[in-house]
Short mmCIF file of C-alpha atoms in Angstrom, two decimals:
data_model
loop_
_atom_site.label_atom_id
_atom_site.label_comp_id
_atom_site.label_asym_id
_atom_site.label_seq_id
_atom_site.Cartn_x
_atom_site.Cartn_y
_atom_site.Cartn_z
CA MET A 1 150.06 -85.10 33.63
CA ASN A 2 147.04 -85.92 36.68
CA HIS A 3 145.49 -89.34 37.02
CA GLU A 4 142.28 -89.67 38.30
CA ILE A 5 141.74 -93.35 39.87
CA SER A 6 138.89 -93.88 42.30
CA GLY A 7 138.67 -90.25 44.12
CA GLN A 8 142.67 -89.54 44.39
CA ARG A 9 144.56 -87.70 42.02
CA LEU A 10 148.18 -88.17 41.74
CA LEU A 11 149.97 -85.23 40.95
CA PRO A 12 153.51 -84.94 39.21
CA ARG A 13 156.18 -83.58 42.22
CA PRO A 14 157.90 -80.22 41.18
CA ALA A 15 160.95 -80.27 38.15
CA ALA A 16 162.73 -78.61 41.33
CA ALA A 17 162.62 -81.84 43.44
CA THR A 18 166.46 -83.50 43.37
CA HIS A 19 164.71 -86.67 45.09
CA ALA A 20 163.05 -89.97 43.65
CA ALA A 21 160.14 -90.30 45.52
CA GLU A 22 156.43 -90.98 44.96
CA PRO A 23 154.41 -88.25 43.23
CA ALA A 24 151.85 -86.38 45.74
CA ARG A 25 148.47 -87.90 46.52
CA GLN A 26 145.15 -86.33 46.69
CA PHE A 27 141.24 -87.62 47.75
CA ARG A 28 138.43 -85.37 47.00
CA VAL A 29 135.14 -86.35 48.06
CA GLN A 30 131.45 -84.09 48.26
CA LEU A 31 129.77 -85.32 51.07
CA SER A 32 126.00 -84.12 52.55
CA ALA A 33 125.91 -81.56 55.25
CA THR A 34 124.78 -83.80 57.69
CA ARG A 35 126.46 -85.86 60.82
CA ARG A 36 126.39 -88.40 58.89
CA GLY A 37 128.03 -87.08 56.00
CA ALA A 38 130.68 -85.51 59.27
CA ARG A 39 130.91 -89.35 60.20
CA LEU A 40 131.58 -90.35 56.27
CA ALA A 41 134.52 -87.87 56.02
CA ARG A 42 136.23 -89.07 59.10
CA LEU A 43 136.16 -92.56 58.12
CA LEU A 44 136.94 -92.13 54.31
CA THR A 45 140.03 -89.86 55.43
CA THR A 46 141.04 -92.52 58.01
CA GLU A 47 140.97 -95.42 55.04
CA GLN A 48 142.73 -93.44 52.20
CA LEU A 49 145.61 -92.41 54.62
CA ARG A 50 145.77 -96.03 55.66
CA SER A 51 145.78 -97.06 51.93
CA TRP A 52 149.02 -95.06 51.27
CA GLY A 53 150.50 -95.98 54.51
CA LEU A 54 150.68 -92.71 56.29
CA PRO A 55 149.64 -92.07 59.89
CA PHE A 56 145.70 -91.43 60.03
CA GLU A 57 144.93 -90.92 63.61
CA THR A 58 145.68 -87.13 64.18
CA PRO A 59 144.41 -85.92 60.47
CA ALA A 60 141.14 -88.22 61.03
CA GLN A 61 140.58 -85.99 64.36
CA ILE A 62 141.27 -82.40 62.35
CA VAL A 63 139.09 -84.08 59.59
CA ALA A 64 136.33 -84.65 62.18
CA GLU A 65 136.90 -81.51 63.54
CA LEU A 66 136.45 -79.15 60.58
CA ALA A 67 133.28 -81.59 58.81
CA ALA A 68 131.38 -80.87 62.12
CA ASN A 69 131.61 -76.91 61.98
CA ALA A 70 130.53 -77.56 58.27
CA ILE A 71 127.33 -79.05 59.03
CA SER A 72 127.19 -76.90 62.06
CA HIS A 73 128.17 -73.49 60.87
CA GLY A 74 128.67 -73.50 57.18
CA ARG A 75 125.60 -75.78 56.09
CA VAL A 76 122.88 -74.19 54.06
CA PRO A 77 119.72 -76.66 53.27
CA GLY A 78 120.38 -78.38 50.39
CA ARG A 79 124.26 -77.80 49.73
CA ASP A 80 127.01 -80.12 50.18
CA PHE A 81 130.19 -79.61 51.73
CA ARG A 82 133.45 -80.64 50.10
CA LEU A 83 136.70 -82.10 51.73
CA THR A 84 140.15 -82.89 49.93
CA VAL A 85 143.19 -84.59 51.41
CA THR A 86 146.34 -83.62 50.28
CA VAL A 87 149.59 -84.90 50.53
CA LYS A 88 152.35 -82.96 49.47
CA ARG A 89 156.08 -83.29 49.98
CA SER A 90 158.08 -79.33 49.76
CA ALA A 91 160.90 -78.83 47.29
CA ASP A 92 163.03 -77.58 49.80
CA ALA A 93 163.29 -80.54 52.12
CA GLU A 94 162.11 -84.06 53.01
CA ILE A 95 159.14 -83.48 54.82
CA ASP A 96 155.51 -84.65 54.07
CA THR A 97 152.97 -82.95 54.75
CA ILE A 98 149.16 -83.49 54.75
CA ARG A 99 146.29 -80.84 53.80
CA ILE A 100 142.83 -81.34 54.48
CA GLU A 101 140.61 -78.81 53.13
CA VAL A 102 136.94 -78.56 54.32
CA ILE A 103 135.10 -76.43 51.95
CA ASP A 104 131.21 -75.20 52.64
CA ALA A 105 128.70 -72.72 51.63
CA ARG A 106 128.85 -70.32 54.47
CA SER A 107 131.35 -67.79 53.38
CA GLU A 108 129.83 -65.10 55.14
CA ARG A 109 130.34 -67.03 58.55
CA LEU A 110 134.17 -66.49 58.59
CA PRO A 111 135.70 -69.04 61.58
CA VAL A 112 137.71 -66.70 64.36
CA PRO A 113 141.65 -67.98 64.84
CA GLU A 114 141.26 -65.92 68.10
CA ALA A 115 138.21 -67.43 69.37
CA GLN A 116 136.81 -66.83 73.49
CA GLN A 117 137.52 -69.95 75.22
CA PRO A 118 134.35 -72.19 76.35
CA THR A 119 133.65 -71.99 79.75
CA ALA A 120 133.06 -75.57 81.08
CA GLU A 121 129.55 -75.26 81.09
CA GLN A 122 129.41 -75.04 77.36
CA GLU A 123 128.13 -78.17 75.31
CA SER A 124 130.55 -76.59 72.03
CA GLY A 125 133.25 -74.25 71.30
CA ARG A 126 136.07 -76.38 71.08
CA GLY A 127 136.57 -77.81 67.57
CA LEU A 128 138.73 -75.17 66.54
CA LEU A 129 141.06 -75.56 69.78
CA LEU A 130 141.55 -78.79 68.83
CA VAL A 131 142.27 -78.01 64.97
CA ALA A 132 144.73 -75.53 66.07
CA ALA A 133 146.53 -78.23 69.19
CA PHE A 134 146.66 -81.10 66.15
CA ALA A 135 147.73 -78.60 63.40
CA ASP A 136 150.91 -77.18 62.36
CA ARG A 137 148.99 -74.56 60.60
CA TRP A 138 145.55 -73.83 59.70
CA GLY A 139 143.43 -71.10 58.88
CA THR A 140 140.84 -70.11 55.94
CA VAL A 141 140.35 -68.73 52.61
CA SER A 142 136.93 -67.13 50.90
CA GLY A 143 135.67 -68.22 47.48
CA PRO A 144 134.40 -68.59 45.04
CA PRO A 145 131.40 -67.36 46.35
CA PRO A 146 129.48 -68.29 48.64
CA CYS A 147 131.97 -70.90 49.60
CA LYS A 148 134.67 -70.79 52.04
CA THR A 149 137.57 -73.14 52.88
CA VAL A 150 138.82 -74.32 56.44
CA TRP A 151 142.14 -75.72 55.87
CA ALA A 152 144.53 -77.06 58.22
CA GLU A 153 148.39 -79.00 57.59
CA CYS A 154 149.65 -81.85 59.37
CA ASP A 155 153.83 -82.15 58.91
CA LEU A 156 154.25 -85.86 58.76
CA SER A 157 157.73 -85.68 60.58
CA THR A 158 155.97 -83.86 63.94
CA HIS A 159 152.88 -86.62 63.56
CA ALA A 160 154.18 -90.07 62.67
#
């Protein structure tokens, strides 16, 4: 049973979970592929995680970098990007994970995880290096066409 509450979806925990705890939480918003949209993504994530009583500094930095990439490299005129922030608990451990997903409209422009390190003179090219440094895991998923999803996960036990 899912409930839609002002942009957040409360999802029940799997039946295999043996502990009585809050259900997973999800926040989803579609934003314009502009600098203002990227800034709003970071601010809305900060406020949502704060309202859930969770640490927000590291996830907000990841959102800022992924949203900046979406508007810089994944932008298609007239198309928005979507941000999803999900808090989930693994069934076998009591470790909450924050999963951040940014979906843009340029599936043909996948980020390269082993990107070359930018030189000191270059003004850009450090966003995914920062995501890799802040996140416990990150990656990409293609589709549905013409979209791609760039995601990152933070285990709260290491970022609390």
